[in-house]
mmCIF file of N, CA, C and O in Angstrom:
data_model
loop_
_atom_site.group_PDB
_atom_site.id
_atom_site.type_symbol
_atom_site.label_atom_id
_atom_site.label_comp_id
_atom_site.label_asym_id
_atom_site.label_seq_id
_atom_site.Cartn_x
_atom_site.Cartn_y
_atom_site.Cartn_z
ATOM 1 N N MET A 1 30.190 4.139 5.618
ATOM 2 C CA MET A 1 29.411 4.897 4.660
ATOM 3 C C MET A 1 28.892 6.156 5.364
ATOM 4 O O MET A 1 28.185 6.078 6.353
ATOM 5 N N ASN A 2 29.252 7.315 4.854
ATOM 6 C CA ASN A 2 28.828 8.552 5.501
ATOM 7 C C ASN A 2 27.466 9.002 4.976
ATOM 8 O O ASN A 2 26.862 8.376 4.113
ATOM 9 N N VAL A 3 26.997 10.099 5.515
ATOM 10 C CA VAL A 3 25.653 10.581 5.197
ATOM 11 C C VAL A 3 25.536 10.955 3.724
ATOM 12 O O VAL A 3 24.530 10.642 3.070
ATOM 13 N N GLN A 4 26.539 11.590 3.160
ATOM 14 C CA GLN A 4 26.499 12.013 1.758
ATOM 15 C C GLN A 4 26.405 10.800 0.831
ATOM 16 O O GLN A 4 25.626 10.799 -0.130
ATOM 17 N N GLU A 5 27.171 9.767 1.106
ATOM 18 C CA GLU A 5 27.127 8.561 0.272
ATOM 19 C C GLU A 5 25.771 7.876 0.376
ATOM 20 O O GLU A 5 25.231 7.389 -0.623
ATOM 21 N N ARG A 6 25.223 7.832 1.578
ATOM 22 C CA ARG A 6 23.903 7.225 1.767
ATOM 23 C C ARG A 6 22.829 8.011 1.020
ATOM 24 O O ARG A 6 21.932 7.428 0.405
ATOM 25 N N PHE A 7 22.925 9.341 1.068
ATOM 26 C CA PHE A 7 21.963 10.183 0.365
ATOM 27 C C PHE A 7 22.078 9.986 -1.145
ATOM 28 O O PHE A 7 21.065 9.848 -1.849
ATOM 29 N N ASP A 8 23.308 9.958 -1.657
ATOM 30 C CA ASP A 8 23.520 9.763 -3.096
ATOM 31 C C ASP A 8 22.980 8.408 -3.546
ATOM 32 O O ASP A 8 22.368 8.296 -4.613
ATOM 33 N N ARG A 9 23.193 7.375 -2.737
ATOM 34 C CA ARG A 9 22.678 6.048 -3.078
ATOM 35 C C ARG A 9 21.146 6.044 -3.078
ATOM 36 O O ARG A 9 20.515 5.443 -3.946
ATOM 37 N N PHE A 10 20.550 6.737 -2.103
ATOM 38 C CA PHE A 10 19.093 6.829 -2.048
ATOM 39 C C PHE A 10 18.542 7.510 -3.296
ATOM 40 O O PHE A 10 17.570 7.047 -3.891
ATOM 41 N N VAL A 11 19.163 8.601 -3.710
ATOM 42 C CA VAL A 11 18.719 9.325 -4.909
ATOM 43 C C VAL A 11 18.865 8.438 -6.141
ATOM 44 O O VAL A 11 17.947 8.362 -6.982
ATOM 45 N N LYS A 12 19.976 7.728 -6.243
ATOM 46 C CA LYS A 12 20.209 6.836 -7.383
ATOM 47 C C LYS A 12 19.159 5.722 -7.422
ATOM 48 O O LYS A 12 18.582 5.431 -8.477
ATOM 49 N N ASP A 13 18.884 5.105 -6.279
ATOM 50 C CA ASP A 13 17.880 4.045 -6.211
ATOM 51 C C ASP A 13 16.483 4.573 -6.519
ATOM 52 O O ASP A 13 15.695 3.909 -7.193
ATOM 53 N N SER A 14 16.181 5.773 -6.050
ATOM 54 C CA SER A 14 14.873 6.376 -6.317
ATOM 55 C C SER A 14 14.681 6.650 -7.803
ATOM 56 O O SER A 14 13.608 6.409 -8.354
ATOM 57 N N LYS A 15 15.704 7.138 -8.461
ATOM 58 C CA LYS A 15 15.626 7.391 -9.900
ATOM 59 C C LYS A 15 15.400 6.090 -10.658
ATOM 60 O O LYS A 15 14.609 6.041 -11.604
ATOM 61 N N ARG A 16 16.064 5.018 -10.231
ATOM 62 C CA ARG A 16 15.913 3.720 -10.898
ATOM 63 C C ARG A 16 14.479 3.211 -10.762
ATOM 64 O O ARG A 16 13.893 2.719 -11.714
ATOM 65 N N VAL A 17 13.894 3.364 -9.578
ATOM 66 C CA VAL A 17 12.514 2.922 -9.361
ATOM 67 C C VAL A 17 11.558 3.729 -10.235
ATOM 68 O O VAL A 17 10.634 3.179 -10.846
ATOM 69 N N LEU A 18 11.751 5.030 -10.313
ATOM 70 C CA LEU A 18 10.873 5.873 -11.125
ATOM 71 C C LEU A 18 10.984 5.563 -12.610
ATOM 72 O O LEU A 18 10.017 5.703 -13.354
ATOM 73 N N LYS A 19 12.153 5.119 -13.066
ATOM 74 C CA LYS A 19 12.319 4.781 -14.478
ATOM 75 C C LYS A 19 11.531 3.533 -14.855
ATOM 76 O O LYS A 19 10.997 3.442 -15.967
ATOM 77 N N VAL A 20 11.476 2.549 -13.964
ATOM 78 C CA VAL A 20 10.798 1.292 -14.309
ATOM 79 C C VAL A 20 9.319 1.299 -13.948
ATOM 80 O O VAL A 20 8.577 0.437 -14.398
ATOM 81 N N SER A 21 8.881 2.266 -13.163
ATOM 82 C CA SER A 21 7.464 2.304 -12.797
ATOM 83 C C SER A 21 6.647 2.914 -13.930
ATOM 84 O O SER A 21 7.150 3.643 -14.778
ATOM 85 N N ARG A 22 5.362 2.572 -13.926
ATOM 86 C CA ARG A 22 4.477 3.086 -14.968
ATOM 87 C C ARG A 22 3.110 3.372 -14.358
ATOM 88 O O ARG A 22 2.769 2.867 -13.293
ATOM 89 N N LYS A 23 2.343 4.157 -15.062
ATOM 90 C CA LYS A 23 0.992 4.471 -14.625
ATOM 91 C C LYS A 23 0.092 3.278 -14.933
ATOM 92 O O LYS A 23 0.138 2.734 -16.040
ATOM 93 N N PRO A 24 -0.740 2.844 -13.963
ATOM 94 C CA PRO A 24 -1.616 1.697 -14.240
ATOM 95 C C PRO A 24 -2.699 2.075 -15.250
ATOM 96 O O PRO A 24 -3.171 3.207 -15.291
ATOM 97 N N ASP A 25 -3.078 1.091 -16.061
ATOM 98 C CA ASP A 25 -4.160 1.360 -16.996
ATOM 99 C C ASP A 25 -5.501 1.297 -16.255
ATOM 100 O O ASP A 25 -5.562 0.996 -15.073
ATOM 101 N N ARG A 26 -6.556 1.590 -16.959
ATOM 102 C CA ARG A 26 -7.878 1.715 -16.339
ATOM 103 C C ARG A 26 -8.328 0.415 -15.663
ATOM 104 O O ARG A 26 -8.784 0.424 -14.528
ATOM 105 N N ASN A 27 -8.166 -0.711 -16.352
ATOM 106 C CA ASN A 27 -8.595 -1.991 -15.783
ATOM 107 C C ASN A 27 -7.785 -2.363 -14.552
ATOM 108 O O ASN A 27 -8.326 -2.850 -13.554
ATOM 109 N N GLU A 28 -6.490 -2.147 -14.613
ATOM 110 C CA GLU A 28 -5.628 -2.455 -13.486
ATOM 111 C C GLU A 28 -5.996 -1.583 -12.274
ATOM 112 O O GLU A 28 -6.028 -2.060 -11.138
ATOM 113 N N TYR A 29 -6.287 -0.322 -12.518
ATOM 114 C CA TYR A 29 -6.663 0.588 -11.445
ATOM 115 C C TYR A 29 -7.965 0.136 -10.779
ATOM 116 O O TYR A 29 -8.067 0.102 -9.553
ATOM 117 N N PHE A 30 -8.963 -0.217 -11.575
ATOM 118 C CA PHE A 30 -10.244 -0.633 -11.000
ATOM 119 C C PHE A 30 -10.138 -1.980 -10.286
ATOM 120 O O PHE A 30 -10.798 -2.203 -9.264
ATOM 121 N N ASP A 31 -9.307 -2.887 -10.790
ATOM 122 C CA ASP A 31 -9.081 -4.146 -10.086
ATOM 123 C C ASP A 31 -8.454 -3.897 -8.716
ATOM 124 O O ASP A 31 -8.856 -4.491 -7.713
ATOM 125 N N LEU A 32 -7.489 -3.011 -8.676
ATOM 126 C CA LEU A 32 -6.848 -2.671 -7.406
ATOM 127 C C LEU A 32 -7.832 -2.001 -6.449
ATOM 128 O O LEU A 32 -7.840 -2.288 -5.247
ATOM 129 N N ALA A 33 -8.683 -1.141 -6.974
ATOM 130 C CA ALA A 33 -9.693 -0.478 -6.142
ATOM 131 C C ALA A 33 -10.688 -1.489 -5.574
ATOM 132 O O ALA A 33 -11.077 -1.407 -4.407
ATOM 133 N N LYS A 34 -11.088 -2.474 -6.386
ATOM 134 C CA LYS A 34 -12.013 -3.509 -5.911
ATOM 135 C C LYS A 34 -11.378 -4.344 -4.801
ATOM 136 O O LYS A 34 -12.018 -4.644 -3.790
ATOM 137 N N ILE A 35 -10.133 -4.739 -4.990
ATOM 138 C CA ILE A 35 -9.441 -5.552 -3.996
ATOM 139 C C ILE A 35 -9.280 -4.774 -2.694
ATOM 140 O O ILE A 35 -9.489 -5.310 -1.597
ATOM 141 N N THR A 36 -8.935 -3.492 -2.799
ATOM 142 C CA THR A 36 -8.789 -2.661 -1.604
ATOM 143 C C THR A 36 -10.113 -2.508 -0.888
ATOM 144 O O THR A 36 -10.189 -2.624 0.350
ATOM 145 N N ALA A 37 -11.190 -2.260 -1.619
ATOM 146 C CA ALA A 37 -12.514 -2.120 -1.009
ATOM 147 C C ALA A 37 -12.943 -3.420 -0.340
ATOM 148 O O ALA A 37 -13.514 -3.403 0.759
ATOM 149 N N LEU A 38 -12.658 -4.541 -0.968
ATOM 150 C CA LEU A 38 -12.992 -5.835 -0.377
ATOM 151 C C LEU A 38 -12.223 -6.050 0.924
ATOM 152 O O LEU A 38 -12.788 -6.523 1.917
ATOM 153 N N GLY A 39 -10.954 -5.687 0.948
ATOM 154 C CA GLY A 39 -10.153 -5.807 2.165
ATOM 155 C C GLY A 39 -10.693 -4.943 3.281
ATOM 156 O O GLY A 39 -10.782 -5.381 4.439
ATOM 157 N N VAL A 40 -11.059 -3.705 2.975
ATOM 158 C CA VAL A 40 -11.628 -2.806 3.975
ATOM 159 C C VAL A 40 -12.947 -3.363 4.495
ATOM 160 O O VAL A 40 -13.219 -3.337 5.705
ATOM 161 N N LEU A 41 -13.769 -3.887 3.609
ATOM 162 C CA LEU A 41 -15.047 -4.477 3.998
ATOM 163 C C LEU A 41 -14.845 -5.679 4.922
ATOM 164 O O LEU A 41 -15.520 -5.796 5.959
ATOM 165 N N ILE A 42 -13.913 -6.551 4.585
ATOM 166 C CA ILE A 42 -13.648 -7.734 5.416
ATOM 167 C C ILE A 42 -13.153 -7.327 6.800
ATOM 168 O O ILE A 42 -13.613 -7.852 7.818
ATOM 169 N N ILE A 43 -12.233 -6.374 6.861
ATOM 170 C CA ILE A 43 -11.727 -5.910 8.161
ATOM 171 C C ILE A 43 -12.847 -5.265 8.968
ATOM 172 O O ILE A 43 -12.950 -5.464 10.185
ATOM 173 N N GLY A 44 -13.722 -4.519 8.315
ATOM 174 C CA GLY A 44 -14.856 -3.905 9.009
ATOM 175 C C GLY A 44 -15.816 -4.939 9.563
ATOM 176 O O GLY A 44 -16.294 -4.812 10.693
ATOM 177 N N VAL A 45 -16.088 -5.969 8.785
ATOM 178 C CA VAL A 45 -16.992 -7.032 9.252
ATOM 179 C C VAL A 45 -16.373 -7.765 10.440
ATOM 180 O O VAL A 45 -17.060 -8.048 11.427
ATOM 181 N N ILE A 46 -15.085 -8.051 10.363
ATOM 182 C CA ILE A 46 -14.420 -8.723 11.487
ATOM 183 C C ILE A 46 -14.492 -7.853 12.736
ATOM 184 O O ILE A 46 -14.799 -8.342 13.837
ATOM 185 N N GLY A 47 -14.234 -6.565 12.598
ATOM 186 C CA GLY A 47 -14.330 -5.654 13.738
ATOM 187 C C GLY A 47 -15.733 -5.591 14.300
ATOM 188 O O GLY A 47 -15.928 -5.577 15.521
ATOM 189 N N PHE A 48 -16.723 -5.554 13.424
ATOM 190 C CA PHE A 48 -18.117 -5.521 13.867
ATOM 191 C C PHE A 48 -18.474 -6.785 14.636
ATOM 192 O O PHE A 48 -19.133 -6.721 15.685
ATOM 193 N N VAL A 49 -18.052 -7.928 14.138
ATOM 194 C CA VAL A 49 -18.337 -9.193 14.820
ATOM 195 C C VAL A 49 -17.664 -9.217 16.191
ATOM 196 O O VAL A 49 -18.275 -9.653 17.177
ATOM 197 N N ILE A 50 -16.442 -8.740 16.293
ATOM 198 C CA ILE A 50 -15.746 -8.711 17.577
ATOM 199 C C ILE A 50 -16.491 -7.825 18.567
ATOM 200 O O ILE A 50 -16.701 -8.192 19.726
ATOM 201 N N VAL A 51 -16.916 -6.640 18.128
ATOM 202 C CA VAL A 51 -17.667 -5.742 19.011
ATOM 203 C C VAL A 51 -19.005 -6.364 19.388
ATOM 204 O O VAL A 51 -19.428 -6.306 20.550
ATOM 205 N N LEU A 52 -19.675 -6.986 18.448
ATOM 206 C CA LEU A 52 -20.956 -7.620 18.720
ATOM 207 C C LEU A 52 -20.812 -8.748 19.742
ATOM 208 O O LEU A 52 -21.593 -8.832 20.692
ATOM 209 N N VAL A 53 -19.817 -9.573 19.576
ATOM 210 C CA VAL A 53 -19.570 -10.653 20.537
ATOM 211 C C VAL A 53 -19.229 -10.071 21.906
ATOM 212 O O VAL A 53 -19.699 -10.559 22.940
ATOM 213 N N GLY A 54 -18.452 -9.026 21.931
ATOM 214 C CA GLY A 54 -18.108 -8.369 23.185
ATOM 215 C C GLY A 54 -19.347 -7.830 23.892
ATOM 216 O O GLY A 54 -19.466 -7.920 25.116
ATOM 217 N N GLN A 55 -20.243 -7.251 23.137
ATOM 218 C CA GLN A 55 -21.494 -6.730 23.717
ATOM 219 C C GLN A 55 -22.370 -7.867 24.242
ATOM 220 O O GLN A 55 -23.008 -7.740 25.281
ATOM 221 N N LEU A 56 -22.405 -8.960 23.533
ATOM 222 C CA LEU A 56 -23.247 -10.081 23.930
ATOM 223 C C LEU A 56 -22.754 -10.768 25.207
ATOM 224 O O LEU A 56 -23.550 -11.224 26.006
ATOM 225 N N ILE A 57 -21.437 -10.822 25.389
ATOM 226 C CA ILE A 57 -20.930 -11.469 26.591
ATOM 227 C C ILE A 57 -20.684 -10.480 27.713
ATOM 228 O O ILE A 57 -20.292 -10.874 28.809
ATOM 229 N N GLY A 58 -20.939 -9.212 27.462
ATOM 230 C CA GLY A 58 -20.909 -8.198 28.510
ATOM 231 C C GLY A 58 -19.552 -7.626 28.833
ATOM 232 O O GLY A 58 -19.274 -7.265 29.966
ATOM 233 N N LEU A 59 -18.687 -7.515 27.861
ATOM 234 C CA LEU A 59 -17.380 -6.913 28.120
ATOM 235 C C LEU A 59 -17.443 -5.419 28.105
ATOM 236 O O LEU A 59 -18.026 -4.724 27.465
#
């Protein structure tokens, strides 16, 4: 498979993805935002605990 064929296949696959994708509605968008914020918060808390434990044991 040469570069031109790979590029053509990529363009074809990209067009197919864009045809089936849709804009999320308001509720779906806010649910996704809440889940993302919760994930960021959890990762931040884990990082804070690791740093705190490190400080307490003198690393």
